[in-house]
Short mmCIF file of C-alpha atoms in Angstrom, two decimals:
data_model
loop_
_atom_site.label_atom_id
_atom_site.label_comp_id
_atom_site.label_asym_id
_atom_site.label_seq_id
_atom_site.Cartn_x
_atom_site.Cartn_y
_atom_site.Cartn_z
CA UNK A 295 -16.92 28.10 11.64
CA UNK A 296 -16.84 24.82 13.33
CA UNK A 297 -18.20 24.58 16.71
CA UNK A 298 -18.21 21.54 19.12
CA UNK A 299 -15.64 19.59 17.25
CA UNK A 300 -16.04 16.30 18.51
CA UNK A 301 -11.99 15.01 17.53
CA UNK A 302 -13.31 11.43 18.78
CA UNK A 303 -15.88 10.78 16.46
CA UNK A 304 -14.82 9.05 13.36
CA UNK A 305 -16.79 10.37 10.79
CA UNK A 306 -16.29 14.02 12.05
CA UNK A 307 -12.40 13.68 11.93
CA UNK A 308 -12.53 12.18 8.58
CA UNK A 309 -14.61 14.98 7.79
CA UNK A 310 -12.05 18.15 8.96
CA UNK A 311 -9.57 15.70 6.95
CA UNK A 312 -10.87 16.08 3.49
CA UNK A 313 -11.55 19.69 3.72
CA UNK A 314 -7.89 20.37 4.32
CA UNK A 315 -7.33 18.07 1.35
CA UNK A 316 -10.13 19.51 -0.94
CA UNK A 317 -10.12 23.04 -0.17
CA UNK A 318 -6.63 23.94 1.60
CA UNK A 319 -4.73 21.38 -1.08
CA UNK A 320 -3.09 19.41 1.72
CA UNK A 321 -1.88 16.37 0.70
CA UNK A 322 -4.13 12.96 1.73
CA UNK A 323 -1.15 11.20 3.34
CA UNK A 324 0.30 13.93 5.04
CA UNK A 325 -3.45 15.36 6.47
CA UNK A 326 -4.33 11.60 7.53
CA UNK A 327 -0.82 11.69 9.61
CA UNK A 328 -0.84 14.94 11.17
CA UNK A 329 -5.09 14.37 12.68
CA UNK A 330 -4.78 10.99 13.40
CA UNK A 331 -1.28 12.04 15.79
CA UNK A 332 -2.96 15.10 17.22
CA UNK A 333 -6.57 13.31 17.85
CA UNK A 334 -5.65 9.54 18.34
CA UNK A 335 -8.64 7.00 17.59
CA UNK A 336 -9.22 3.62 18.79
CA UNK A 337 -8.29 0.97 16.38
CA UNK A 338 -11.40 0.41 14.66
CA UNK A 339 -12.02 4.29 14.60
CA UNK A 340 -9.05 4.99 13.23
CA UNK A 341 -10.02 2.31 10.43
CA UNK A 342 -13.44 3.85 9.50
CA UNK A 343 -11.67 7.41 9.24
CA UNK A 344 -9.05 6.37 7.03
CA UNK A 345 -11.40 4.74 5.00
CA UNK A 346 -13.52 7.29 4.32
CA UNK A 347 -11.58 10.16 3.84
CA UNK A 348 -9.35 7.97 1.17
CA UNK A 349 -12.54 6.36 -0.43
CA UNK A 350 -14.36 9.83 -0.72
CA UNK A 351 -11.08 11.19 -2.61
CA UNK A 352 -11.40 7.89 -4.87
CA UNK A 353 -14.58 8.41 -5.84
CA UNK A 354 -15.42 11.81 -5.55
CA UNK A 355 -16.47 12.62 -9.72
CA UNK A 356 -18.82 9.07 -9.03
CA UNK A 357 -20.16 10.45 -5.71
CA UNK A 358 -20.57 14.00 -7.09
CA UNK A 359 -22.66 12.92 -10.13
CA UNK A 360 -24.76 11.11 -7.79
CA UNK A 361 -25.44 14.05 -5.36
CA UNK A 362 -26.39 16.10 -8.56
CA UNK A 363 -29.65 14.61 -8.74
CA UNK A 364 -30.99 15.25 -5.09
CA UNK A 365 -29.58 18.79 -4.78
CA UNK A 366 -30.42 19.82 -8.41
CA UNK A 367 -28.16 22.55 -8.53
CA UNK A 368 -28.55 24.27 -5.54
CA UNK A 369 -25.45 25.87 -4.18
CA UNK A 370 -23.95 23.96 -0.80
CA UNK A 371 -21.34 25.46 1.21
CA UNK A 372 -18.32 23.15 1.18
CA UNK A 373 -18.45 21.23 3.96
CA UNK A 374 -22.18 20.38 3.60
CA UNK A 375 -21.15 19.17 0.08
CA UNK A 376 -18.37 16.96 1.28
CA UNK A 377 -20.22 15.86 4.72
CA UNK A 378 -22.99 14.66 1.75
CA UNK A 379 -20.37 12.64 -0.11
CA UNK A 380 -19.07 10.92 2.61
CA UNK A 381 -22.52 9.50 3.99
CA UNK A 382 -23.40 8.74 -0.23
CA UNK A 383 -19.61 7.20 -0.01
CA UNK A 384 -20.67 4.86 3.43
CA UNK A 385 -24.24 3.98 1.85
CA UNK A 386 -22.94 2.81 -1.24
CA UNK A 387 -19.50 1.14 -0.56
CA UNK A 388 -19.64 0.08 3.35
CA UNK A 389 -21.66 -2.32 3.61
CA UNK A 390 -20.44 -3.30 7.15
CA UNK A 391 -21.78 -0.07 8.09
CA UNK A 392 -25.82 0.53 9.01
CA UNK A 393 -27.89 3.00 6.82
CA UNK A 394 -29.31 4.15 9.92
CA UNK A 395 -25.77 4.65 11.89
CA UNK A 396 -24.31 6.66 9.08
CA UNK A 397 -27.67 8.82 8.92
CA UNK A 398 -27.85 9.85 12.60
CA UNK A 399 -24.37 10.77 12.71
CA UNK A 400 -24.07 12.77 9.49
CA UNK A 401 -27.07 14.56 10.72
CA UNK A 402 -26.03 15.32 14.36
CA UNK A 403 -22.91 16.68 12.87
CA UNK A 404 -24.78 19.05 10.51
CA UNK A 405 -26.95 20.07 13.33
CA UNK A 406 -23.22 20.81 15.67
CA UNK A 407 -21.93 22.73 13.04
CA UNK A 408 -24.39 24.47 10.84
CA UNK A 409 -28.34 26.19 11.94
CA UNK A 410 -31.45 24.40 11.88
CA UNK A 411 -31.68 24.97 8.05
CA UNK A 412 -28.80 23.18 7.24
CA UNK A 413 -29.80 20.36 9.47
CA UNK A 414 -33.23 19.95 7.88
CA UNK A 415 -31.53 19.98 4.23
CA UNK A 416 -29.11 17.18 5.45
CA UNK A 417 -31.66 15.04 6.57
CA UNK A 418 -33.73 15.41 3.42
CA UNK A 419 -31.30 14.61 0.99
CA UNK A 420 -29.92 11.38 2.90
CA UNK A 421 -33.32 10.00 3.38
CA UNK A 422 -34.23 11.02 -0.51
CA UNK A 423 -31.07 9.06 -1.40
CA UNK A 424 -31.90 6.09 0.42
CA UNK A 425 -35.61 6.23 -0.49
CA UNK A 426 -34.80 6.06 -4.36
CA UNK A 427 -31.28 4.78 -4.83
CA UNK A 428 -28.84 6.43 -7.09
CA UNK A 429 -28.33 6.85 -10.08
CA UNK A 430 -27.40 3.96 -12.71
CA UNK A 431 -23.98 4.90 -14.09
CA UNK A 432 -24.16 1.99 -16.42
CA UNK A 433 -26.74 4.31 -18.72
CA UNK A 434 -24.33 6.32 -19.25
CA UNK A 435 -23.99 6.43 -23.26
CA UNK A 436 -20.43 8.27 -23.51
CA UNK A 437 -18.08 5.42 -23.18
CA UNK A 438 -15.44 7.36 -21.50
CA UNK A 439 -17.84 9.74 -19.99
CA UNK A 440 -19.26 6.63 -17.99
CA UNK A 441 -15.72 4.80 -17.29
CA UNK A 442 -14.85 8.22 -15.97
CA UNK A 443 -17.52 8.46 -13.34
CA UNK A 444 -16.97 4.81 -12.75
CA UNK A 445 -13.88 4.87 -12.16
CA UNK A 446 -13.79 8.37 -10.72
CA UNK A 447 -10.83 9.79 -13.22
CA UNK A 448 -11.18 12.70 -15.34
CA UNK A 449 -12.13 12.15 -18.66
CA UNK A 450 -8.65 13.58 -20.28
CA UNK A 451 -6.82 10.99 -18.42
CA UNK A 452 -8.87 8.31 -19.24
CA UNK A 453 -8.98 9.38 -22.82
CA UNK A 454 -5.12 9.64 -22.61
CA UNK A 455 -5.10 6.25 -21.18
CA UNK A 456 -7.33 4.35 -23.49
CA UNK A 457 -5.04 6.08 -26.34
CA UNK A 458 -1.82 4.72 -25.35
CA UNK A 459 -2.80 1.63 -23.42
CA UNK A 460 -5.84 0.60 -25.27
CA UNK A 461 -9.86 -0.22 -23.75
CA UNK A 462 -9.05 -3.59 -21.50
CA UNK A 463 -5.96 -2.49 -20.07
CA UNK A 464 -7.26 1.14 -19.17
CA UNK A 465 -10.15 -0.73 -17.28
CA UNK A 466 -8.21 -2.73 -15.30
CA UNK A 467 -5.51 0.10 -14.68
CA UNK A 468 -8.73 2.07 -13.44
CA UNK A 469 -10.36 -0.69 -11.93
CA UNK A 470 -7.23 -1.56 -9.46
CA UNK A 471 -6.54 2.27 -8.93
CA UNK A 472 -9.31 2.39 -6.49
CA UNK A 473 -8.77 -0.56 -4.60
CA UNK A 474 -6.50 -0.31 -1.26
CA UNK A 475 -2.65 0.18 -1.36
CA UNK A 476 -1.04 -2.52 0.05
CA UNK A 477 1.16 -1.17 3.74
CA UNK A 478 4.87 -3.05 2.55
CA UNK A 479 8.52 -3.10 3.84
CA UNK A 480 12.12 -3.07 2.71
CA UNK A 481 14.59 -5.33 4.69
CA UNK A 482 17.48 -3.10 5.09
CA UNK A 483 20.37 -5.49 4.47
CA UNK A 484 22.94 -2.82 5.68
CA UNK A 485 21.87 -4.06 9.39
CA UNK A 486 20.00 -7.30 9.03
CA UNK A 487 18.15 -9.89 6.56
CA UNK A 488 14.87 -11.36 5.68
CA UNK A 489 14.88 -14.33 7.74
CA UNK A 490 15.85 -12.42 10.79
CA UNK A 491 13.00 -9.89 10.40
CA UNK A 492 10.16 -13.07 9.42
CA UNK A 493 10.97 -14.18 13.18
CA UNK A 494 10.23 -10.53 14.49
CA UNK A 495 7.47 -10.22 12.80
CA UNK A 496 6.14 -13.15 13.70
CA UNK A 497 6.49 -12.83 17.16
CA UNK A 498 5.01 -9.38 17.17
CA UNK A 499 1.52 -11.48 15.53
CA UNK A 500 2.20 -9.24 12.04
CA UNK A 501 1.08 -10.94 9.21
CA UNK A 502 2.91 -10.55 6.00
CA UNK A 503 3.85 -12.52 2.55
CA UNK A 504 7.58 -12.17 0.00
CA UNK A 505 6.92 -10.24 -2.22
CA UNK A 506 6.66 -11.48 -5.80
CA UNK A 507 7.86 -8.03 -7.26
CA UNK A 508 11.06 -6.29 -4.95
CA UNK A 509 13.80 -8.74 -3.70
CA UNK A 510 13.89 -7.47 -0.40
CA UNK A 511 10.29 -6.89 0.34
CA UNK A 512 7.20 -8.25 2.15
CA UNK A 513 3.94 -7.40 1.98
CA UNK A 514 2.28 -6.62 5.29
CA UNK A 515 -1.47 -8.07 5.21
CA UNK A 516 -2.32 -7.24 9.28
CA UNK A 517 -0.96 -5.20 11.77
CA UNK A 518 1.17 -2.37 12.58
CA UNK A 519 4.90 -2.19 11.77
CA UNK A 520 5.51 1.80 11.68
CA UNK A 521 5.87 2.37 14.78
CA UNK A 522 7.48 -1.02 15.70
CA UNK A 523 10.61 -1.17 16.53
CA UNK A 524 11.85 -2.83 13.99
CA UNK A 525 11.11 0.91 12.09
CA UNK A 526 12.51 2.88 14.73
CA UNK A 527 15.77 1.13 14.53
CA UNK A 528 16.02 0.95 10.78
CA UNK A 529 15.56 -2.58 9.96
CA UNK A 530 13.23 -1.84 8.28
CA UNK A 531 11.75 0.85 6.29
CA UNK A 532 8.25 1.52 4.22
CA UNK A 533 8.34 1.40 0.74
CA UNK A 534 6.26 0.56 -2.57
CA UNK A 535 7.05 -2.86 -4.19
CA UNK A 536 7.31 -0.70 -7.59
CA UNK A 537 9.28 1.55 -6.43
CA UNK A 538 12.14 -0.93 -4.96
CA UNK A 539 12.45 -1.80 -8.63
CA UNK A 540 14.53 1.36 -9.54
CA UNK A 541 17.90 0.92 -8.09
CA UNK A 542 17.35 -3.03 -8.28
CA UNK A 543 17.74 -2.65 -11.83
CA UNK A 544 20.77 -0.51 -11.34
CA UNK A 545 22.72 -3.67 -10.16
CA UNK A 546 24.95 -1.77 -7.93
CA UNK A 547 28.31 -2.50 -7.14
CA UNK A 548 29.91 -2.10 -4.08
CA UNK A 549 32.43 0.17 -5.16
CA UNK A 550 30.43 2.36 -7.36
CA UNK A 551 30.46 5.85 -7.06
CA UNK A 552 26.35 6.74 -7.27
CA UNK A 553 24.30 10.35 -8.20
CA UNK A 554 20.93 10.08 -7.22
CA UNK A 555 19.80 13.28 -9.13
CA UNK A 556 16.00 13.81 -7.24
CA UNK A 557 16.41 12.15 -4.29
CA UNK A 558 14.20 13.61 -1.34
CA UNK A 559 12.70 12.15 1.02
CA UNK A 560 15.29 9.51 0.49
CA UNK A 561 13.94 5.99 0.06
CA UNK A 562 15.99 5.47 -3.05
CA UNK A 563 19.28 7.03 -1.78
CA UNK A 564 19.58 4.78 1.32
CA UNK A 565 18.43 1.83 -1.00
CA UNK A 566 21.46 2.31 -3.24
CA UNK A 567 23.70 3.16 0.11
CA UNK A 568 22.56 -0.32 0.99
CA UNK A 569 24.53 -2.24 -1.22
CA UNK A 570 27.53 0.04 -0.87
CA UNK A 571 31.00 -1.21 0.80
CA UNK A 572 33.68 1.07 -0.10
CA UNK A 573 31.24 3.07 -2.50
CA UNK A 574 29.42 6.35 -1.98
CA UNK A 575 26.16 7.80 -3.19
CA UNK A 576 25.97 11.76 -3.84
CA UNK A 577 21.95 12.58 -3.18
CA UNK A 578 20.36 15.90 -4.48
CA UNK A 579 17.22 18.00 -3.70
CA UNK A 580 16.28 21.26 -4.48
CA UNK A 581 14.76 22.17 -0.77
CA UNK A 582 16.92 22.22 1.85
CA UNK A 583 14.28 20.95 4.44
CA UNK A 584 13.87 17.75 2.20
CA UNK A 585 17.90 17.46 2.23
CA UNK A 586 17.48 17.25 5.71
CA UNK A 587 15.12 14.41 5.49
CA UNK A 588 17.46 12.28 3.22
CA UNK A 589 19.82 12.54 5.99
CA UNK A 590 17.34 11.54 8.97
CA UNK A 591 16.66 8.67 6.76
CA UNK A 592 20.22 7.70 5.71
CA UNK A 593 20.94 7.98 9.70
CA UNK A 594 17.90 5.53 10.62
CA UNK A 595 19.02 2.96 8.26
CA UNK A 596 22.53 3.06 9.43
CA UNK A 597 24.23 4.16 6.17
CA UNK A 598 24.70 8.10 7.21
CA UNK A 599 28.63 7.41 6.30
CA UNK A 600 27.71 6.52 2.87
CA UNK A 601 25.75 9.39 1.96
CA UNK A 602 26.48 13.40 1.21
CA UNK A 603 22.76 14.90 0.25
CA UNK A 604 22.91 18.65 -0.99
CA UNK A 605 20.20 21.83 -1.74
CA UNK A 606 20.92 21.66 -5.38
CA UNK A 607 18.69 21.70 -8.71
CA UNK A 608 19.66 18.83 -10.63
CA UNK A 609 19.95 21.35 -13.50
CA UNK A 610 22.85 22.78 -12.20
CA UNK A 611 25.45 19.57 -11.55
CA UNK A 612 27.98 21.26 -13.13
CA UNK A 613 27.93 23.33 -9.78
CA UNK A 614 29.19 20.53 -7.58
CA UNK A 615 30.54 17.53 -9.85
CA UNK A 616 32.93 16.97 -12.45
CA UNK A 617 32.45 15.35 -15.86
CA UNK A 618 32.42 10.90 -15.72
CA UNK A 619 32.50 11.53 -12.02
CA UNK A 620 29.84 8.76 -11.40
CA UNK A 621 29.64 4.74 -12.61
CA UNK A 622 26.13 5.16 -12.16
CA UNK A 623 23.16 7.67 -12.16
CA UNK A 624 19.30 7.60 -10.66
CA UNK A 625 17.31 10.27 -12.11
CA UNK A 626 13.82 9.63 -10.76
CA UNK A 627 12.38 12.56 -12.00
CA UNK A 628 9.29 15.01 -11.17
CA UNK A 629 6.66 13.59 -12.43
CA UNK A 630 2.28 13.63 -12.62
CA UNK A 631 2.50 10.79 -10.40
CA UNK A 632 -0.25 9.05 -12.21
CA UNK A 633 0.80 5.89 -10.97
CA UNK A 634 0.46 6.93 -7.22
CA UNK A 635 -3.55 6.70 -7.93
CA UNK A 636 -4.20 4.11 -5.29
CA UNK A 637 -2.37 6.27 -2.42
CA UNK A 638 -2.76 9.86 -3.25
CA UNK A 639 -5.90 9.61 -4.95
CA UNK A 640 -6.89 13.68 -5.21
CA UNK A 641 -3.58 13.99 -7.28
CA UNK A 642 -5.90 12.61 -10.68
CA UNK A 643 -8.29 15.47 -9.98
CA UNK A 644 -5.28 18.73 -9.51
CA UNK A 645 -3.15 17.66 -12.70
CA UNK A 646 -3.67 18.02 -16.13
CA UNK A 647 -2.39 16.69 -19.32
CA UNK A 648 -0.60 19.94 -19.75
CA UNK A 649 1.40 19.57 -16.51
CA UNK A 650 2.08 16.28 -18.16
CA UNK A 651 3.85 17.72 -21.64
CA UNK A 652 5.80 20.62 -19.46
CA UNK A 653 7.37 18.12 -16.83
CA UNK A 654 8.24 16.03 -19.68
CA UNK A 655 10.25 19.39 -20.92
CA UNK A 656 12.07 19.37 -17.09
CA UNK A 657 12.91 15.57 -17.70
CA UNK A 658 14.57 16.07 -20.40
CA UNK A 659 16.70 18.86 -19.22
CA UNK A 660 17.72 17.32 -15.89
CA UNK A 661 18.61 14.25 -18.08
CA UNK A 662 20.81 16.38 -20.29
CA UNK A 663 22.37 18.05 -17.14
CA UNK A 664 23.79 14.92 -15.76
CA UNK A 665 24.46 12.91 -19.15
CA UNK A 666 27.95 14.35 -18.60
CA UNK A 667 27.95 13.00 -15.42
CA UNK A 668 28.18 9.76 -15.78
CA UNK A 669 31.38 7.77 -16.93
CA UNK A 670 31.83 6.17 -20.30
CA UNK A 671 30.27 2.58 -19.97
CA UNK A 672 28.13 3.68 -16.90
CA UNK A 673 24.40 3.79 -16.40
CA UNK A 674 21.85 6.34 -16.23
CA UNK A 675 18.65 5.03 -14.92
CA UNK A 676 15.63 7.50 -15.34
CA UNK A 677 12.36 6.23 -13.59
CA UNK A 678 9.03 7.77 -12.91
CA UNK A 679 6.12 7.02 -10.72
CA UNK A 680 3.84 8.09 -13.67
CA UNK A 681 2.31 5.66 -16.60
CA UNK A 682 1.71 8.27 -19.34
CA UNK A 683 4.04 7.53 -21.68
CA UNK A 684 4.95 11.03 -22.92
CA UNK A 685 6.87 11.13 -19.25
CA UNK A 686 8.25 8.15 -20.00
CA UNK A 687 9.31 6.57 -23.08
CA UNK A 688 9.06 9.71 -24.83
CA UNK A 689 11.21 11.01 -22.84
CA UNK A 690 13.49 8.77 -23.20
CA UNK A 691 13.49 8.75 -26.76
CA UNK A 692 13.87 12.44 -27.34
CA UNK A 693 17.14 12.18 -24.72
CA UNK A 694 18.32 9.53 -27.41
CA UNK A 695 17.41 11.50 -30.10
CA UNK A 696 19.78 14.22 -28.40
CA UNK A 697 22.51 11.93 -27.17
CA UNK A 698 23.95 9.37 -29.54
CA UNK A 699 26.46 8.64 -27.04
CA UNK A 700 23.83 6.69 -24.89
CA UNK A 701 21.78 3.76 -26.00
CA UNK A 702 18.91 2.14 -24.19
CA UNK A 703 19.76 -1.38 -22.75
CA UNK A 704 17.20 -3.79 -21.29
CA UNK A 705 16.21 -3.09 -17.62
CA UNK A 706 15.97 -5.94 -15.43
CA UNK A 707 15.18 -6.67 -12.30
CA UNK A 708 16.13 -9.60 -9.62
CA UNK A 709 13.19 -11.10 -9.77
CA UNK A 710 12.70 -10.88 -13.46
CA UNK A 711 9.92 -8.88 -13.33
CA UNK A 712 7.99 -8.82 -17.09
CA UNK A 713 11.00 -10.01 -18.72
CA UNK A 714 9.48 -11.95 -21.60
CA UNK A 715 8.08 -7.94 -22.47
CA UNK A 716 9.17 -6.49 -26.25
CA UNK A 717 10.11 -3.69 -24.88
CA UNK A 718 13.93 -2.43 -23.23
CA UNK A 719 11.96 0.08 -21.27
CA UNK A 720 9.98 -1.54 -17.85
CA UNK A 721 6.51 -0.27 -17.18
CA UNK A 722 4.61 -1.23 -14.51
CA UNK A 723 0.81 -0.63 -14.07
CA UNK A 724 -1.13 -0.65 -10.92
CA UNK A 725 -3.03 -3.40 -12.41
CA UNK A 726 -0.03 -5.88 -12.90
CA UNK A 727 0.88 -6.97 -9.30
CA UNK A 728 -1.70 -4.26 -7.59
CA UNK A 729 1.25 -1.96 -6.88
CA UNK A 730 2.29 1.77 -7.51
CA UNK A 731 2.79 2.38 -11.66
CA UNK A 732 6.17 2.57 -12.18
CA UNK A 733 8.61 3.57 -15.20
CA UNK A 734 12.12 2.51 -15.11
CA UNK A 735 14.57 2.71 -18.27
CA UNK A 736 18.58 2.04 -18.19
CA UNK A 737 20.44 4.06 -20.79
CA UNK A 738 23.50 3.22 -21.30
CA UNK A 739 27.01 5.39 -22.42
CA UNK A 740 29.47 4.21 -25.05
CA UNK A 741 32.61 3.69 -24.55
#
């Protein structure tokens, strides 16, 4: 039981952080959020929390082999273990950051919230680690076995990786996996446009660039833009490069009548509802709550007129819509999320290629729920934030293999993102423009 919390110290917040991620399951973002509202941190606190509560959860398999050898075995109650990694984490990869600083603090915590014993043990192992160094992963003789402590990926997914992607690429993809997301916006061009928002943002002292992936995007490189008003207004809203790419391929009309199949929290529905004039987009969830947050969202951005969200498996369409009631269809489906590495690292560490093979089975059947869905010359587009191909293509293919009536037509994108590519199908890895892995295919019905 904790005692003497001390919410303004970095290190200890970032500490009560990753045991509600590692032991209660709480998801990274959502933890960070909820602590850092409830216990607010100077600037450059806030900073060195965030940072070490996301880079323990990167590296935890490469941090946990190399508290192995000073520990040798014994059993550590949780948060001992994971107050360990984080100092191990600070030695190795912050250099900014004194030995000395991250010693004294990691040990007066251990002596608020654990006996003398526990204090004593601390302050053995962190000056054992920094009196012989750690371990060399580099003599690691299992090639995957060392680029999964490297990289800090279990070896099935790096096995699974090097199989479909090959050795290089599944480096680099593992390489750029653990490097920081990049904070970016959308322009919402229902209420204003790019140039307009480069003047606010410049007078606010934010530093951005254009994006060289999503049309409507910039990349912010300093300062704070969530709770700007510019956010609060809905001029803008936060949202991966990768994931822009979606619904830019759809090419929508402003006319069209629009499903978006799996659409909580939103960011794709009011994307499409965007571009609407005249048109309509129909958004479903299973969850009610998460309905509810497609319509906060579609109110923000100003486009709550152009939107009807409902509680409903996409399974069941039949339920609420008629056959060829739709020119166009976004399935972005359940997935692993294996391309969300970068921002919700402890995801590669829960899933497992088996959870991979049964939500390709719920792919496929939410694709076969809507194919009837959409009318005769129309467009489904099924997309993933997952880079295992048995999610993706695969997918695809055995919904082609099922439906002759559909063919698979060349996604693009407005920027022509990887166009010169063999493939119709777009992948993007996290290595190709350091931004979420994304999977976007356009299958198209006959007429």
């Amino acid at each position: 039981m904790m005692t003497k919390f001390q919410p303004q110290n970095a290190r200890e917040l970032a500490l009560v952080a990753l045991e509600g991620v590692v032991e209660k399951g709480a998801y990274s973002n959502l933890q960070v959020d909820q602590l850092l509202k409830k216990y607010p941190l100077a600037d450059k606190d806030r900073r060195l929390a965030t940072n070490i509560i996301y880079g323990v959860l990167q590296h935890k398999l490469t941090l946990e082999y190399w508290l192995q050898s000073f520990v040798k075995g014994k059993r550590l109650d949780p948060w001992v273990k994971t107050l360990l990694l984080s100092a191990i984490y600070q030695f190795h990869y912050l250099e900014r950051v004194p030995d000395w600083a991250v010693t004294d603090e990691s040990i007066k915590i251990a002596k608020r919230r654990g006996n003398p014993g526990i204090r004593k043990f601390v302050t053995g192992v962190l000056h054992a680690v920094l009196r012989e160094g750690l371990p060399d992963l580099g003599k690691i003789n299992n090639p995957n076995l060392r680029l999964s402590l490297q990289s800090s990926v279990p070896q099935w997914l790096v096995a699974e990786l090097v199989t479909e992607y090959g050795q290089e690429k599944t480096e680099k993809v593992l390489q750029s996996i653990n490097e920081p997301a990049h904070q970016v916006v959308r322009v919402n061009t229902a209420k204003t446009d790019m140039e307009t928002i480069k003047e606010a943002l410049d007078k606010m002292g934010v530093e951005y660039h254009e994006s060289q992936v999503a049309q409507d995007a910039l990349v912010i490189t300093k300062g704070e833009v969530i709770t700007s008003s510019l956010f609060e207004s809905g001029k803008i809203t936060i949202q991966d490069e990768s994931a822009m790419l979606a619904v830019e391929s759809m090419h929508i009309n402003p006319n069209d009548k629009v499903l978006d199949a799996c659409a909580a929290p939103g960011g794709k529905t009011v994307q499409i509802a965007e571009k609407l004039i005249g048109g309509h987009v129909d958004a479903l969830d299973i969850h009610q709550h998460k309905v509810r947050l497609i319509e906060k969202n579609a109110q923000r951005l100003g486009v709550g007129d152009r939107v009807t969200a409902n509680a409903l498996d996409a399974r069941k369409v039949n339920e609420l819509f008629a056959d060829e009631s739709f020119d166009k269809i976004l399935v972005d489906a359940p997935c692993s999320g294996m391309g969300l590495l970068r921002r919700k690292p402890e995801i590669r560490y829960t899933k497992t290629l088996d959870d991979s093979k049964k939500l390709h089975q719920i792919q496929l059947s939410i694709l076969d729920a809507v194919a009837a869905k959409v009318k005769k010359g129309g467009i489904i587009t099924y997309s993933t934030c997952t880079i295992l191909q048995q999610e993706n293509d695969q997918t695809v293919q055995a919904f082609l293999t099922k439906h002759p009536e559909f063919e698979l037509v060349k996604t693009t994108t407005a920027r022509k993102i990887k166009d010169n590519r063999h493939s119709l199908t777009l992948t993007i890895l996290p290595s190709d423009f350091n931004s979420d892995g994304f999977f976007i295919s356009s299958l198209k019905k006959g007429i």
